[in-house]
XYZ file of C-alpha atoms in Angstrom:
425
model
C 20.844 -29.366 36.719
C 18.049 -28.630 39.177
C 18.654 -31.913 40.956
C 22.387 -31.226 41.319
C 21.664 -27.715 42.573
C 19.229 -29.064 45.159
C 21.821 -31.594 46.312
C 24.419 -28.830 46.796
C 21.918 -26.753 48.757
C 21.038 -29.724 50.970
C 24.718 -30.455 51.624
C 25.289 -26.801 52.496
C 22.399 -26.770 54.985
C 23.597 -30.021 56.499
C 27.047 -28.477 57.094
C 25.477 -25.375 58.629
C 23.393 -27.500 60.984
C 26.519 -29.184 62.395
C 28.377 -27.490 65.277
C 31.473 -25.583 64.223
C 34.635 -27.548 65.160
C 37.824 -25.596 65.105
C 40.897 -26.614 67.128
C 44.140 -25.153 65.802
C 46.232 -27.013 68.356
C 47.579 -30.549 68.503
C 46.514 -31.226 72.081
C 43.094 -32.692 72.795
C 41.250 -34.579 75.530
C 44.004 -37.175 75.690
C 46.584 -34.501 76.565
C 44.665 -33.669 79.726
C 44.472 -37.342 80.671
C 48.251 -37.658 80.395
C 48.718 -34.402 82.325
C 46.395 -35.531 85.135
C 48.262 -38.833 85.330
C 51.549 -36.961 85.693
C 50.184 -34.570 88.306
C 48.769 -37.398 90.402
C 51.999 -39.387 89.994
C 54.048 -36.377 91.102
C 51.886 -35.895 94.209
C 52.199 -39.589 95.116
C 55.975 -39.525 94.585
C 56.372 -36.315 96.598
C 54.373 -37.592 99.558
C 56.172 -40.941 99.471
C 59.561 -39.195 99.414
C 58.664 -36.983 102.414
C 57.509 -39.969 104.490
C 60.592 -41.945 103.416
C 62.943 -39.135 104.497
C 61.345 -38.787 107.938
C 61.328 -42.547 108.479
C 64.937 -42.820 107.312
C 66.036 -40.056 109.705
C 64.299 -41.857 112.573
C 65.919 -45.236 111.874
C 69.314 -43.624 111.181
C 69.518 -42.800 114.899
C 70.315 -46.458 115.539
C 74.050 -46.649 114.935
C 76.821 -49.081 115.864
C 75.731 -52.573 116.820
C 72.114 -51.356 117.018
C 71.987 -51.343 113.215
C 71.802 -55.163 113.240
C 68.560 -55.519 115.281
C 67.152 -52.432 113.536
C 67.507 -53.962 110.075
C 66.452 -57.400 111.322
C 63.222 -56.035 112.834
C 62.561 -53.906 109.746
C 62.996 -56.985 107.556
C 60.630 -58.968 109.758
C 57.977 -56.234 109.675
C 58.279 -55.910 105.887
C 57.849 -59.680 105.550
C 54.799 -59.664 107.813
C 53.241 -56.870 105.750
C 53.766 -58.873 102.555
C 52.503 -62.087 104.210
C 49.275 -60.637 105.632
C 48.377 -57.779 103.262
C 49.576 -59.262 99.967
C 52.649 -59.740 97.812
C 53.129 -56.646 95.619
C 55.711 -58.385 93.447
C 58.852 -56.833 91.969
C 59.944 -55.124 88.754
C 59.618 -58.505 86.969
C 55.875 -58.501 87.696
C 55.438 -54.893 86.554
C 57.084 -55.635 83.203
C 55.061 -58.828 82.865
C 51.738 -57.071 83.492
C 52.489 -54.258 81.060
C 53.353 -56.723 78.309
C 51.009 -59.659 78.916
C 48.132 -58.284 81.006
C 47.039 -55.658 78.457
C 48.966 -52.980 80.351
C 46.956 -53.353 83.553
C 48.779 -52.818 86.847
C 46.616 -53.852 89.790
C 46.411 -51.129 92.479
C 45.106 -53.498 95.179
C 48.643 -54.358 96.346
C 49.780 -50.735 96.603
C 49.342 -50.556 100.417
C 51.573 -53.626 100.801
C 54.176 -52.193 98.425
C 54.250 -48.798 100.142
C 54.518 -50.167 103.695
C 57.005 -52.948 102.971
C 59.243 -50.719 100.831
C 59.282 -48.014 103.505
C 60.649 -50.515 106.033
C 63.168 -51.887 103.524
C 64.463 -48.614 102.062
C 64.376 -46.484 105.241
C 66.155 -49.046 107.424
C 69.126 -49.228 105.050
C 68.467 -51.937 102.499
C 70.510 -51.770 99.299
C 67.467 -51.126 97.141
C 66.027 -47.760 96.148
C 62.446 -46.442 95.999
C 62.158 -46.604 92.197
C 60.319 -49.957 92.036
C 57.707 -49.003 94.687
C 57.143 -45.612 93.058
C 56.767 -47.127 89.599
C 54.343 -49.788 90.851
C 52.132 -47.234 92.606
C 52.200 -44.541 89.902
C 51.830 -47.095 87.101
C 48.798 -48.716 88.749
C 47.391 -45.222 89.309
C 47.667 -44.709 85.549
C 45.707 -47.936 85.036
C 43.055 -46.788 87.529
C 42.688 -43.429 85.780
C 42.517 -45.212 82.435
C 39.560 -47.250 83.647
C 37.858 -44.064 84.881
C 38.356 -42.538 81.428
C 37.062 -45.827 79.906
C 40.217 -46.505 77.953
C 40.995 -49.893 76.418
C 43.764 -51.602 74.501
C 46.841 -49.556 73.639
C 45.369 -46.383 75.113
C 45.082 -48.035 78.531
C 48.559 -49.519 78.243
C 49.949 -46.118 77.255
C 48.399 -44.453 80.306
C 49.875 -47.155 82.566
C 53.295 -46.561 81.003
C 52.787 -42.816 81.435
C 52.140 -43.459 85.119
C 55.342 -45.499 85.344
C 57.252 -42.707 83.612
C 55.986 -40.196 86.180
C 57.426 -42.394 88.944
C 60.819 -42.804 87.280
C 60.969 -39.073 86.544
C 60.258 -38.091 90.144
C 63.124 -40.225 91.411
C 65.697 -39.389 88.742
C 64.706 -35.763 88.180
C 64.973 -36.341 84.425
C 61.675 -36.173 82.468
C 63.195 -37.334 79.172
C 65.308 -40.052 80.792
C 62.425 -41.257 82.981
C 60.105 -41.447 79.972
C 62.548 -43.487 77.918
C 63.391 -45.720 80.868
C 59.731 -46.681 81.348
C 59.668 -47.772 77.682
C 63.114 -49.372 77.377
C 62.842 -51.537 80.474
C 59.837 -53.387 79.021
C 61.897 -55.332 76.476
C 65.509 -56.465 76.282
C 65.862 -56.072 72.494
C 63.235 -53.695 71.166
C 64.103 -50.413 72.853
C 60.707 -48.789 72.319
C 58.273 -51.611 71.651
C 55.274 -49.534 72.732
C 56.174 -46.460 70.715
C 52.619 -45.094 70.946
C 53.277 -44.390 74.623
C 56.229 -42.028 73.979
C 54.245 -38.770 73.955
C 51.967 -39.808 76.873
C 55.066 -40.708 78.894
C 56.769 -37.394 78.067
C 53.716 -35.327 79.000
C 53.123 -37.232 82.249
C 56.823 -36.979 83.126
C 56.907 -33.205 82.708
C 53.866 -32.674 84.918
C 55.130 -35.199 87.463
C 58.492 -33.442 87.629
C 56.778 -30.097 88.145
C 54.589 -31.376 90.988
C 57.412 -33.335 92.649
C 59.675 -30.265 92.504
C 56.978 -28.112 94.121
C 56.407 -30.590 96.950
C 60.016 -31.297 97.924
C 61.497 -27.994 96.632
C 63.675 -29.753 94.086
C 66.137 -27.607 92.173
C 67.670 -28.115 88.752
C 71.218 -29.402 88.788
C 73.413 -32.439 89.236
C 72.720 -34.745 92.178
C 76.272 -36.076 92.508
C 79.291 -33.803 92.834
C 81.627 -35.091 90.170
C 84.535 -32.990 88.965
C 84.088 -31.216 85.657
C 85.015 -33.400 82.703
C 87.283 -31.957 80.018
C 87.282 -33.607 76.619
C 90.856 -34.466 75.603
C 90.314 -36.029 72.190
C 88.800 -38.915 70.304
C 90.668 -41.382 72.524
C 88.173 -40.567 75.284
C 85.636 -42.705 73.420
C 88.073 -45.620 73.511
C 88.579 -45.050 77.241
C 84.801 -44.945 77.777
C 84.455 -48.245 75.898
C 87.274 -49.832 77.910
C 85.736 -48.675 81.197
C 82.400 -49.934 79.865
C 83.881 -53.410 79.371
C 85.069 -53.430 82.993
C 81.656 -52.210 84.167
C 79.934 -54.911 82.106
C 82.169 -57.569 83.675
C 80.918 -56.524 87.097
C 77.376 -56.503 85.738
C 77.858 -60.183 84.899
C 79.312 -60.789 88.375
C 76.326 -59.085 89.978
C 73.875 -61.221 87.988
C 75.643 -64.459 88.967
C 75.815 -63.411 92.639
C 72.072 -62.712 92.606
C 71.364 -66.116 91.064
C 73.577 -67.776 93.697
C 71.729 -66.178 96.630
C 68.385 -66.807 94.942
C 69.111 -70.539 95.026
C 70.021 -70.287 98.699
C 66.896 -68.394 99.744
C 64.653 -70.634 97.618
C 66.272 -73.879 98.787
C 63.526 -74.334 101.356
C 60.018 -72.941 101.116
C 60.190 -70.744 104.211
C 57.581 -68.021 104.835
C 58.490 -64.634 103.373
C 58.957 -63.047 106.818
C 61.603 -65.633 107.713
C 63.525 -64.763 104.544
C 63.246 -61.006 105.101
C 64.313 -61.442 108.748
C 67.345 -63.479 107.687
C 68.213 -60.955 105.017
C 67.901 -58.125 107.535
C 70.332 -59.791 109.946
C 72.951 -60.311 107.207
C 72.495 -56.782 105.865
C 72.782 -55.384 109.383
C 76.087 -57.176 109.924
C 77.465 -55.819 106.617
C 76.262 -52.296 107.497
C 77.843 -52.558 110.961
C 81.305 -53.233 109.530
C 80.912 -51.049 106.411
C 78.395 -48.263 107.126
C 78.808 -46.731 103.659
C 77.163 -49.832 102.140
C 73.975 -49.088 104.065
C 71.094 -47.482 102.142
C 70.568 -47.374 98.387
C 73.324 -44.885 97.567
C 71.550 -41.578 96.872
C 73.724 -39.710 99.403
C 76.459 -42.311 99.797
C 77.681 -41.794 96.218
C 78.680 -38.241 97.165
C 80.490 -39.613 100.226
C 82.519 -41.857 97.949
C 83.283 -39.082 95.465
C 84.247 -36.493 98.087
C 86.147 -38.907 100.350
C 89.772 -39.867 100.003
C 89.481 -43.616 100.509
C 92.320 -46.109 100.201
C 92.349 -48.669 97.382
C 91.944 -51.646 99.732
C 88.894 -50.061 101.348
C 87.260 -49.358 97.975
C 87.778 -52.957 96.858
C 86.183 -54.268 100.060
C 83.264 -51.824 99.709
C 82.755 -52.934 96.090
C 82.577 -56.598 97.102
C 80.245 -56.105 100.056
C 77.974 -53.665 98.222
C 77.405 -56.237 95.477
C 76.690 -58.825 98.173
C 74.338 -56.423 99.972
C 72.337 -55.659 96.809
C 72.103 -59.362 95.918
C 70.936 -60.323 99.420
C 68.416 -57.478 99.487
C 66.986 -58.536 96.119
C 66.771 -62.261 96.860
C 65.655 -62.246 100.509
C 62.297 -60.657 99.734
C 63.090 -57.034 100.529
C 61.268 -54.569 98.283
C 62.839 -51.805 96.216
C 64.772 -51.089 93.034
C 68.395 -51.778 92.182
C 69.162 -48.966 89.693
C 70.770 -46.378 91.991
C 72.559 -49.121 94.009
C 74.125 -50.215 90.713
C 75.234 -46.622 90.157
C 76.944 -46.842 93.570
C 78.792 -49.960 92.395
C 79.810 -48.146 89.200
C 81.102 -45.199 91.239
C 83.220 -47.466 93.439
C 84.573 -49.265 90.388
C 85.482 -45.986 88.686
C 87.354 -44.794 91.779
C 89.278 -48.079 91.913
C 90.293 -47.658 88.258
C 91.508 -44.145 89.017
C 93.510 -45.412 92.000
C 95.184 -48.021 89.797
C 95.732 -45.621 86.880
C 95.980 -42.045 88.226
C 96.268 -40.539 84.727
C 92.700 -41.651 84.004
C 90.008 -38.974 84.213
C 88.042 -39.873 87.364
C 84.727 -38.495 86.132
C 84.915 -40.341 82.813
C 85.799 -43.614 84.576
C 82.977 -43.281 87.119
C 80.243 -42.313 84.649
C 81.311 -44.974 82.120
C 81.239 -47.726 84.746
C 77.869 -46.495 86.024
C 76.422 -46.545 82.517
C 77.799 -49.933 81.515
C 76.770 -51.866 84.627
C 73.234 -50.450 84.574
C 72.779 -51.007 80.832
C 74.083 -54.559 81.245
C 71.572 -55.409 83.973
C 68.501 -53.406 82.897
C 69.052 -53.280 79.078
C 68.321 -49.541 78.911
C 71.226 -47.848 77.044
C 69.382 -44.743 75.799
C 67.666 -43.752 79.023
C 70.719 -44.648 81.129
C 72.760 -42.174 79.066
C 70.269 -39.349 79.572
C 69.616 -40.091 83.249
C 73.326 -40.161 84.080
C 73.896 -36.950 82.163
C 71.246 -35.323 84.371
C 72.324 -36.837 87.696
C 76.055 -36.240 87.251
C 76.102 -33.027 85.233
C 78.118 -34.875 82.569
C 76.908 -32.899 79.578
C 78.964 -34.799 76.977
C 76.494 -37.569 76.198
C 78.577 -39.361 73.562
C 81.156 -41.010 75.894
C 78.320 -42.158 78.177
C 76.516 -43.577 75.160
C 79.629 -45.522 74.131
C 79.822 -47.054 77.613
C 76.054 -47.742 77.750
C 76.067 -49.504 74.377
C 79.098 -51.523 75.473
C 77.179 -52.725 78.516
C 74.098 -53.413 76.424
C 75.757 -55.465 73.672
C 78.059 -57.401 76.023
C 75.237 -58.273 78.422
C 74.145 -61.895 78.967
C 71.823 -63.215 76.272
C 69.210 -64.081 78.897
C 68.218 -60.779 80.566
C 68.348 -60.290 84.322
C 64.692 -59.165 84.302
C 63.236 -62.395 82.969
C 59.925 -60.947 81.774
C 61.823 -58.736 79.301
C 62.613 -61.774 77.133
C 59.204 -63.376 76.818
C 57.409 -63.299 73.486
C 54.333 -61.178 73.487
C 51.266 -63.356 73.661
C 48.306 -62.683 71.458
C 45.619 -60.616 73.037
């Protein structure tokens, strides 16, 4: 008995000697790491957006035939930056590094990505700033992870959180941006790196807050679509039908990209020759069809608010697909998500012109969702992002269209690194 009593006394004193640990909350040190990642990502995105807007306004002064040399010179300068400073890669490389390089995104090519993408996006290329932002913010997450001495899944999660902060800043949708950074990493398993969900959400919220403070971003829809009124269960059938049409054009876009990729890779020319050639072609398209210039952030509203003829919309649809494909394959840097939304908008307007009884908003949003889900394999995040950007609060029809695009997509994904099997680490 005495021995047992002594043991209890010793255990009691040992407990008293230890510091009192009491934390009634869920958050811990890791929460602050995710928050810092989001804050830094939001600052980077805000500063990038301000520079991009000023540069875009400067180059927009060159109108008429001057758009051709403007885009040609911008393409040449972007190619020279990539040639001499380093090739930052594209979204394929980002996905590949997250999956096969233990989640490490190298920040050494960020200067090349920032400079080259500024020339490409600001001059009027049909690619948006999402890929540059995601590369820079994702690699910043990796850099912070190394400072915090993280390894393995924790480091990968912080890199994904950085990516999410970039997507969120562009789309203005913390939940959609978080899911997009996870979905885009694999073409079948929607959330393969599920441990990164909470880090991505936290970083996205703080990134959104900082980005909104810097550029005075408000809450509300980006594109001025008419209010949608639910008319019955048949709307889901309409959304699916529009989704099938959108998916068809997703297939067309993928084949057009592959066609131009063969052309630009036929001879091993230096990158600046390819970007110069691409700039000349893009300048000619923009000269004849100015609405195809730029990545579509403002141009989508021009389409929605304009009263364009059917023939014009068909021509714009064709040349916008060509412009995106040429921009992607000629070495220009940027992302193709919002340009695909532009294609979906044009397609929805064409459907409405052919069938006036069709709800324009439902047709546009369904085509947007299907074509993006077909190309990027991101049905969940596409649904949420479009609901935020368009003010389309009825998520279910968008989800029907997104899933249609996802399940009718080509078996081999457009982003090749999505389909690779994860190597052993």
